[in-house]
Coordinates of C-alpha atoms (C1' of nucleotides) in Angstrom, one line a residue:
Chain A
M386 CA -0.1 0.2 0.3
S387 CA 2.1 3.7 -1.2
I388 CA 1.8 6.4 1.4
I389 CA -0.9 8.0 -0.2
S390 CA -3.7 5.4 0.9
N391 CA -2.0 4.9 3.6
I392 CA -3.0 9.4 4.2
E393 CA -6.0 8.1 2.4
R394 CA -7.8 5.9 4.8
Y395 CA -8.5 9.1 7.2
I396 CA -8.4 12.8 4.4
S397 CA -9.2 13.1 0.0
L398 CA -6.7 14.5 -2.0
T399 CA -7.2 17.1 -4.8
E400 CA -4.5 15.8 -7.5
K401 CA -2.5 19.2 -5.8
E402 CA -2.4 17.9 -2.3
Q403 CA -0.9 15.1 -3.4
K404 CA 1.7 16.3 -5.0
A405 CA 2.4 18.2 -2.2
F406 CA 2.4 15.6 -0.3
E407 CA 5.6 13.4 -2.3
T408 CA 7.5 16.4 -2.3
I409 CA 8.3 16.5 1.1
C410 CA 9.1 12.6 0.7
E411 CA 12.3 10.9 1.6
K412 CA 12.5 7.8 -0.1
R413 CA 15.4 6.0 1.9
V414 CA 16.7 2.2 1.7
V415 CA 18.9 1.3 5.6
E416 CA 20.7 -1.9 6.5
K417 CA 20.0 -4.0 8.9
H418 CA 21.7 -2.6 12.0
E419 CA 21.3 0.5 10.9
F420 CA 20.5 2.8 12.9
L421 CA 18.0 6.0 11.7
V422 CA 17.7 7.7 14.5
E423 CA 21.1 8.0 17.7
P424 CA 20.4 10.2 20.8
G425 CA 21.6 13.8 21.4
Q426 CA 20.8 13.4 17.3
N427 CA 20.0 16.1 14.9
C428 CA 17.0 14.1 12.7
Y429 CA 14.1 15.5 13.5
C430 CA 11.3 13.2 10.8
Q431 CA 8.8 11.2 11.1
I432 CA 9.1 7.5 9.7
Y433 CA 7.0 5.8 7.3
V434 CA 8.2 1.7 7.3
I435 CA 7.0 1.1 3.1
N436 CA 8.8 -2.3 4.5
G437 CA 11.1 -4.1 6.5
A438 CA 11.4 -3.8 10.4
L439 CA 12.1 -1.3 11.9
R440 CA 11.9 -0.6 16.7
S441 CA 13.1 2.1 19.1
Y442 CA 14.2 1.9 22.0
F443 CA 16.3 3.1 24.6
L444 CA 19.5 2.6 26.7
T445 CA 18.9 2.7 30.7
P446 CA 22.4 4.2 31.9
E447 CA 22.8 0.9 33.8
G448 CA 23.2 -0.8 29.6
E449 CA 19.6 -2.6 30.0
E450 CA 17.3 -1.7 26.4
H451 CA 13.7 -0.6 26.0
T452 CA 11.6 -1.1 23.4
I453 CA 9.2 1.7 23.0
Q454 CA 7.9 1.2 19.3
F455 CA 8.2 -1.8 16.7
A456 CA 7.4 -0.6 13.5
L457 CA 6.4 -3.3 10.6
E458 CA 4.6 -2.1 7.2
D459 CA 3.0 1.2 7.1
W460 CA 3.2 1.9 10.1
F461 CA 4.9 6.3 11.0
I462 CA 7.9 5.4 13.7
S463 CA 10.3 8.1 15.7
D464 CA 11.1 9.6 18.6
F465 CA 8.5 11.6 19.1
N466 CA 8.2 13.7 22.2
S467 CA 12.5 14.9 20.1
Y468 CA 10.4 15.4 16.5
I469 CA 7.0 18.1 18.2
T470 CA 9.5 19.8 20.8
Q471 CA 12.3 20.4 18.4
S472 CA 14.4 19.1 19.8
P473 CA 18.3 16.0 20.2
A474 CA 16.3 12.6 20.2
S475 CA 16.8 10.9 23.3
L476 CA 16.0 7.3 21.3
Y477 CA 17.7 5.4 18.6
V478 CA 15.1 4.1 15.7
Q479 CA 17.2 1.0 14.6
A480 CA 16.6 -1.6 11.7
C481 CA 15.4 -5.4 12.3
E482 CA 16.1 -5.7 8.9
R483 CA 16.5 -4.8 5.3
T484 CA 14.0 -1.6 5.6
E485 CA 12.9 1.0 2.4
V486 CA 11.4 4.0 4.5
I487 CA 9.7 7.6 3.1
E488 CA 11.8 10.5 5.9
I489 CA 9.7 12.9 6.5
G490 CA 11.0 16.4 7.7
Y491 CA 9.6 18.9 10.3
L492 CA 9.4 21.7 8.7
E493 CA 8.7 20.7 6.0
V494 CA 5.5 18.9 7.1
E495 CA 4.2 22.7 9.2
Q496 CA 4.5 25.0 6.4
L497 CA 2.8 22.4 4.0
C498 CA -0.2 22.2 6.7
I499 CA -0.3 26.3 6.4
E500 CA -0.4 25.9 2.9
Y501 CA -2.9 22.8 2.9
P502 CA -5.1 22.4 5.9
V503 CA -6.2 19.6 4.4
F504 CA -3.0 17.8 6.9
E505 CA -3.2 19.1 9.5
R506 CA -6.4 17.2 9.6
F507 CA -4.9 14.6 9.1
F508 CA -1.7 15.0 11.2
R509 CA -4.8 15.4 14.2
L510 CA -5.9 12.7 13.3
V511 CA -3.3 10.8 13.1
A512 CA -1.7 12.0 17.4
Q513 CA -5.5 11.4 18.2
K514 CA -5.6 7.7 17.2
A515 CA -1.3 6.9 18.7
F516 CA -2.0 8.8 21.6
A517 CA -5.2 6.8 21.9
F518 CA -3.3 3.6 21.1
S519 CA -0.2 4.0 23.2
Q520 CA -3.0 4.9 26.7
K521 CA -4.5 1.4 25.6
R522 CA -0.8 -0.1 25.7
A523 CA -0.5 1.7 29.4
L524 CA -3.4 0.7 30.6
A525 CA -3.4 -3.2 29.3
N526 CA -0.1 -3.3 30.9
L527 CA -1.1 -2.5 34.2
G528 CA -1.5 -5.8 36.4
L529 CA -0.9 -8.2 33.7
S530 CA 1.4 -10.7 35.1
A531 CA 4.5 -12.0 33.1
T532 CA 2.4 -14.3 31.2
E533 CA -0.4 -12.5 30.8
R534 CA 0.6 -9.5 28.6
F535 CA 2.8 -11.7 26.2
L536 CA -0.3 -14.0 25.6
E537 CA -2.6 -10.6 24.8
F538 CA 0.3 -9.6 22.6
E539 CA 1.0 -12.3 20.4
T540 CA -2.8 -12.8 19.8
Q541 CA -3.1 -8.7 18.7
Y542 CA 0.2 -8.9 17.0
P543 CA 1.6 -12.7 15.6
N544 CA 3.7 -10.6 12.5
I545 CA 5.7 -8.6 15.1
V546 CA 6.1 -11.6 17.2
N547 CA 6.8 -13.1 15.0
R548 CA 9.5 -11.3 12.3
Y549 CA 11.5 -9.5 16.2
P550 CA 13.8 -11.2 18.6
Q551 CA 12.4 -13.0 21.0
Y552 CA 15.0 -10.0 24.0
M553 CA 13.7 -7.4 22.1
L554 CA 10.0 -8.3 22.3
A555 CA 11.3 -9.1 26.1
S556 CA 12.4 -5.5 26.0
Y557 CA 9.0 -4.1 24.8
L558 CA 6.6 -6.7 27.8
G559 CA 9.2 -5.1 30.7
M560 CA 10.5 -8.8 31.6
S561 CA 14.0 -9.6 31.3
A562 CA 14.5 -12.3 27.9
E563 CA 14.9 -15.5 30.1
F564 CA 12.1 -14.5 31.5
L565 CA 10.2 -14.6 28.6
S566 CA 11.8 -17.9 27.7
K567 CA 10.5 -19.4 30.7
V568 CA 7.0 -18.2 29.8
R569 CA 7.0 -19.7 26.5
K570 CA 8.0 -22.5 27.2
K571 CA 5.1 -22.9 29.8
I572 CA 3.1 -21.8 27.5
K573 CA 3.2 -23.7 25.1
G574 CA 3.0 -27.1 28.2
F575 CA -0.2 -25.9 29.1
E576 CA -0.5 -26.1 24.5
E577 CA 0.2 -29.3 24.0
R578 CA -2.1 -31.3 26.5
Chain B
M1415 CA -6.8 31.0 33.9
S1416 CA -9.5 31.0 31.8
I1417 CA -9.7 27.8 28.7
I1418 CA -9.8 31.0 25.4
S1419 CA -6.3 31.8 27.5
N1420 CA -5.3 28.3 27.9
I1421 CA -5.6 27.6 24.1
E1422 CA -3.5 30.7 23.3
R1423 CA -0.8 28.9 24.9
Y1424 CA -0.6 27.3 21.3
I1425 CA -2.6 29.6 19.2
S1426 CA -4.2 33.0 18.2
L1427 CA -7.4 33.7 18.0
T1428 CA -9.9 36.3 16.7
E1429 CA -12.3 37.9 18.5
K1430 CA -15.2 35.6 16.4
E1431 CA -13.2 32.7 17.6
Q1432 CA -13.3 32.7 21.1
K1433 CA -16.8 33.2 20.2
A1434 CA -16.9 30.6 18.7
F1435 CA -15.5 27.9 21.0
E1436 CA -17.5 29.9 24.4
T1437 CA -20.4 28.7 22.3
I1438 CA -19.8 24.8 22.0
C1439 CA -17.7 24.7 26.4
E1440 CA -20.3 23.5 27.9
K1441 CA -19.6 24.7 31.8
R1442 CA -20.5 22.4 35.1
V1443 CA -19.8 21.6 38.4
V1444 CA -20.3 18.0 39.8
E1445 CA -20.0 16.8 43.9
K1446 CA -16.5 15.0 45.2
H1447 CA -17.2 11.2 44.1
E1448 CA -19.9 11.9 41.3
F1449 CA -18.7 10.9 37.7
L1450 CA -18.4 12.6 34.3
V1451 CA -17.8 9.4 32.2
E1452 CA -19.2 5.8 33.1
P1453 CA -18.0 2.7 31.6
G1454 CA -20.2 2.4 28.7
Q1455 CA -22.3 5.4 28.9
N1456 CA -23.2 7.6 26.2
C1457 CA -20.8 11.3 27.1
Y1458 CA -18.3 11.8 24.4
C1459 CA -16.1 14.3 25.3
Q1460 CA -13.0 15.9 26.5
I1461 CA -13.6 17.3 29.9
Y1462 CA -11.3 20.5 30.6
V1463 CA -10.7 21.2 35.0
I1464 CA -11.5 24.9 35.7
N1465 CA -10.4 24.6 39.7
G1466 CA -10.6 20.8 41.3
A1467 CA -9.8 17.3 40.9
L1468 CA -10.2 15.1 38.2
R1469 CA -9.0 11.2 37.7
S1470 CA -10.0 8.8 34.7
Y1471 CA -9.2 4.5 35.7
F1472 CA -10.9 1.3 35.5
L1473 CA -12.0 -1.6 36.7
T1474 CA -10.2 -5.0 36.0
P1475 CA -13.3 -8.4 36.8
E1476 CA -11.3 -8.7 39.8
G1477 CA -12.7 -5.6 40.6
E1478 CA -9.0 -3.5 40.8
E1479 CA -9.0 0.4 40.0
H1480 CA -6.1 1.1 37.2
T1481 CA -5.5 4.8 37.7
I1482 CA -5.0 6.0 34.2
Q1483 CA -4.8 10.1 34.2
F1484 CA -4.8 12.3 37.0
A1485 CA -6.0 16.3 35.8
L1486 CA -6.0 19.2 38.2
E1487 CA -6.7 23.2 37.0
D1488 CA -6.4 24.0 33.3
W1489 CA -6.1 20.0 32.6
F1490 CA -7.9 18.0 30.1
I1491 CA -9.2 14.6 30.8
S1492 CA -12.0 12.0 29.1
D1493 CA -11.7 8.1 27.6
F1494 CA -10.0 9.8 25.0
N1495 CA -10.3 6.4 23.3
S1496 CA -13.8 6.1 23.5
Y1497 CA -14.0 10.2 22.2
I1498 CA -12.4 9.1 18.8
T1499 CA -13.9 6.6 18.1
Q1500 CA -16.9 7.2 18.7
S1501 CA -17.7 4.6 21.0
P1502 CA -19.1 3.3 23.8
A1503 CA -16.0 4.5 26.9
S1504 CA -14.5 1.7 29.5
L1505 CA -13.4 4.1 31.9
Y1506 CA -14.8 6.0 35.2
V1507 CA -14.2 9.9 35.5
Q1508 CA -14.8 10.8 38.3
A1509 CA -14.2 14.3 41.0
C1510 CA -12.4 14.3 43.5
E1511 CA -13.2 16.8 44.9
R1512 CA -16.1 19.1 44.3
T1513 CA -14.6 20.3 40.5
E1514 CA -16.1 22.8 37.9
V1515 CA -15.6 21.6 34.2
I1516 CA -16.2 23.3 30.8
E1517 CA -17.6 20.0 28.6
I1518 CA -16.5 20.5 24.8
G1519 CA -18.6 18.0 23.0
Y1520 CA -17.5 15.6 19.9
L1521 CA -19.5 17.0 17.2
E1522 CA -19.2 20.5 18.4
V1523 CA -15.6 20.3 18.0
E1524 CA -15.3 18.6 14.6
Q1525 CA -17.6 21.6 13.1
L1526 CA -16.3 24.0 15.4
C1527 CA -12.9 22.6 13.1
I1528 CA -14.7 23.2 9.6
E1529 CA -15.7 25.9 10.4
Y1530 CA -12.0 27.4 11.3
P1531 CA -9.1 25.4 10.5
V1532 CA -7.6 26.9 13.0
F1533 CA -9.0 24.8 16.1
E1534 CA -7.6 22.1 13.5
R1535 CA -4.3 23.1 14.3
F1536 CA -5.0 23.9 18.3
F1537 CA -6.8 20.0 18.6
R1538 CA -3.0 18.5 16.7
L1539 CA -1.7 20.3 18.9
V1540 CA -2.9 19.1 21.5
A1541 CA -3.1 15.6 20.7
Q1542 CA 0.8 15.5 19.6
K1543 CA 1.4 16.5 23.0
A1544 CA -0.6 14.2 25.0
F1545 CA 0.9 11.9 22.4
A1546 CA 4.5 12.7 23.8
F1547 CA 3.4 12.3 26.9
S1548 CA 2.3 8.6 26.6
Q1549 CA 4.6 8.1 25.6
K1550 CA 7.1 9.4 28.1
R1551 CA 4.9 8.2 30.8
A1552 CA 5.6 4.8 29.4
L1553 CA 9.0 4.2 29.5
A1554 CA 9.8 5.9 32.7
N1555 CA 7.4 2.9 34.3
L1556 CA 9.6 0.2 31.8
G1557 CA 12.2 -0.5 34.2
L1558 CA 11.8 1.0 37.5
S1559 CA 11.5 -0.1 40.3
A1560 CA 8.4 0.9 42.2
T1561 CA 10.3 3.2 44.7
E1562 CA 12.2 5.3 42.0
R1563 CA 8.7 6.2 40.1
F1564 CA 7.9 7.3 42.7
L1565 CA 10.9 9.4 43.6
E1566 CA 10.4 10.5 39.6
F1567 CA 6.6 11.0 39.7
E1568 CA 6.9 13.3 43.7
T1569 CA 9.3 15.6 41.8
Q1570 CA 7.0 16.1 39.2
Y1571 CA 4.1 16.2 40.0
P1572 CA 3.9 17.3 43.9
N1573 CA 1.0 19.0 43.5
I1574 CA -0.6 15.5 42.1
V1575 CA 1.1 13.5 45.1
N1576 CA -0.1 16.0 48.0
R1577 CA -4.0 16.2 46.1
Y1578 CA -5.1 12.9 45.9
P1579 CA -5.2 10.2 48.1
Q1580 CA -2.5 7.7 48.9
Y1581 CA -4.9 4.5 46.7
M1582 CA -4.9 5.7 43.8
L1583 CA -1.2 7.3 43.4
A1584 CA -0.7 2.8 43.9
S1585 CA -3.4 2.2 41.5
Y1586 CA -1.6 4.8 38.8
L1587 CA 2.0 3.8 39.7
G1588 CA 1.0 0.7 39.1
M1589 CA 1.8 -1.3 42.7
S1590 CA -0.2 -2.6 45.7
A1591 CA -1.6 1.3 48.5
E1592 CA 0.4 -1.4 51.0
F1593 CA 3.6 -1.6 49.2
L1594 CA 3.1 2.3 48.9
S1595 CA 2.8 3.1 52.0
K1596 CA 5.5 1.0 53.1
V1597 CA 8.3 2.8 50.0
R1598 CA 6.6 6.5 51.4
K1599 CA 8.1 5.1 55.0
K1600 CA 11.3 3.4 53.9
I1601 CA 11.9 7.2 52.0
K1602 CA 11.5 9.0 55.2
G1603 CA 13.5 7.5 56.9
F1604 CA 17.0 7.8 54.2
E1605 CA 15.7 11.6 54.2
E1606 CA 15.6 12.2 57.7
R1607 CA 19.4 11.3 58.6
Chain C
dC1114 C1' 33.6 -25.0 9.8
dG1115 C1' 34.0 -21.9 13.9
dT1116 C1' 32.9 -17.3 15.8
dC1117 C1' 28.8 -13.9 17.2
dT1118 C1' 25.1 -13.3 19.6
dA1119 C1' 20.6 -15.8 20.7
dT1120 C1' 18.0 -18.5 23.8
dT1121 C1' 17.5 -21.3 26.8
dT1122 C1' 17.7 -24.3 31.5
dG1123 C1' 18.9 -24.2 37.1
dA1124 C1' 19.4 -21.7 40.8
dA1125 C1' 20.2 -18.2 44.4
dT1126 C1' 17.8 -14.1 45.0
dG1127 C1' 15.3 -10.3 45.5
dT1128 C1' 11.3 -7.7 44.5
dA1129 C1' 6.6 -6.0 45.6
dC1130 C1' 2.0 -9.5 46.2
dT1131 C1' -2.5 -11.4 49.5
dC1132 C1' -3.6 -11.2 53.6
dA1133 C1' -4.6 -10.0 57.8
dA1134 C1' -5.1 -7.0 61.6
dA1135 C1' -4.5 -2.9 64.3
dA1136 C1' -4.0 2.3 64.0
dG1137 C1' -5.2 6.8 61.9
dC1138 C1' -8.7 10.2 59.8
dG1139 C1' -12.2 12.0 58.2
dG1140 C1' -17.3 13.1 58.5
dT1141 C1' -21.6 12.8 60.3
dG1142 C1' -25.1 13.0 63.6
dG1143 C1' -26.9 12.7 67.9
Chain D
dC165 C1' -18.5 18.8 70.9
dC166 C1' -18.4 15.0 71.1
dA167 C1' -19.1 10.2 70.1
dC168 C1' -18.6 6.7 65.9
dC169 C1' -18.9 4.9 61.6
dG170 C1' -16.6 4.5 58.1
dC171 C1' -13.2 4.4 54.8
dT172 C1' -7.2 4.7 54.1
dT173 C1' -3.3 4.1 55.8
dT174 C1' 0.1 1.8 58.4
dT175 C1' 2.4 -2.8 59.7
dG176 C1' 3.6 -7.9 59.8
dA177 C1' 4.7 -12.1 58.2
dG178 C1' 4.1 -14.7 55.1
dT179 C1' 4.5 -15.9 49.9
dA180 C1' 4.7 -16.4 44.2
dC181 C1' 6.9 -14.1 40.8
dA182 C1' 10.1 -12.5 38.5
dT183 C1' 15.0 -10.9 38.3
dT184 C1' 20.2 -12.1 38.1
dC185 C1' 23.7 -14.9 37.4
dA186 C1' 26.1 -18.8 35.0
dA187 C1' 26.8 -22.3 32.7
dA188 C1' 25.7 -25.1 28.3
dT189 C1' 22.2 -25.0 24.2
dA190 C1' 20.8 -23.3 20.0
dG191 C1' 21.2 -20.8 15.4
dA192 C1' 22.7 -17.0 12.3
dC193 C1' 25.8 -15.7 9.0
dG194 C1' 30.0 -15.4 7.3

DNA sequence: CGTCTATTTGAATGTACTCAAAAGCGGTGG
DNA sequence: CCACCGCTTTTGAGTACATTCAAATAGACG
């Protein structure tokens, strides 16, 4: 699915508006393990995944990774706090496979919104949806055990579970990689009866 | 601070736009313990706090409360997922003190955004900020111990800690009320040396 | 095939929870 | 104004869940 038809799930665009949007899109390919954003760095853009797999995470002072978000085909990802406040990033955005992306710069978006207010609407709807989603995640993680969190996540995002290494899933779900291994073993035991 | 001057921290409004916004504001007073939103109910609006204290929470099947958000003066609160998808709420929004609020209906907002696109921009910026905030919260809760979560929260929102009962703070921070009591006792012990 | 990274497994430890009981506090009515 | 009742907080003991560390195994990639 193209980024334009993705946008048109929220709003409809004239020919001219489509063209205007396309001019601010920067297509790019990143190899596995490569970074699109690094802490402190000046990459103020949102990233749209055409195909491949990205994730965002941060490092604690002790060196532990904490995954914030996964992004497969047709998802947006970035250090959003850094993006909207236009300040240095605190997250990494990293390719977990070879990935084709579109980068959309902050200044370009703001300019586009001024020229074509229809995009103001689009980015409002996207931000609202993202917020609702983020609240839902926070909610899902409160009051569930590690096993329940994993089961919930697996049924909602089976393709993510299959595509990312387990230690990343563990760091997203808020448990150690070792423990997730034990959780999955226990689940498998139940299924086999 | 009035709701209009609050809005004008993001965008500037003409006299006419201010009037238009004011016509969709519904002022209301709720008493302590009263609900503004209840699960399943048809109250599709965002709530702005003039003065007082609200919170949103949900109940697990086992009857445990989980606090999602606190709202003091000049904050917005609602079951946001329900608001944007226009579906029945799953959260309670409850007054923790006698509180003056302004209710802003979904349909009225959408209509206003069509007539005055400047509000499209306002609600985009608010949604983006809310999303960034929500991500920051998720991030803060990953990888911190219960004690660290409380200390972090206390330094960032001392007025919330003073104004809401402890069991609500505990249910926001993801720990039992008893354990928060023990955490605070231990912290006090350290401070007194 | 060898190296490096990721996963599995086990034992010991620790953090946070549950349950139960007591103490504190605030509001209400006599 | 005081006494009582209900709700919140505190405290302690026992328990469960999840972590850490270490070692062994499995898998991926050049």
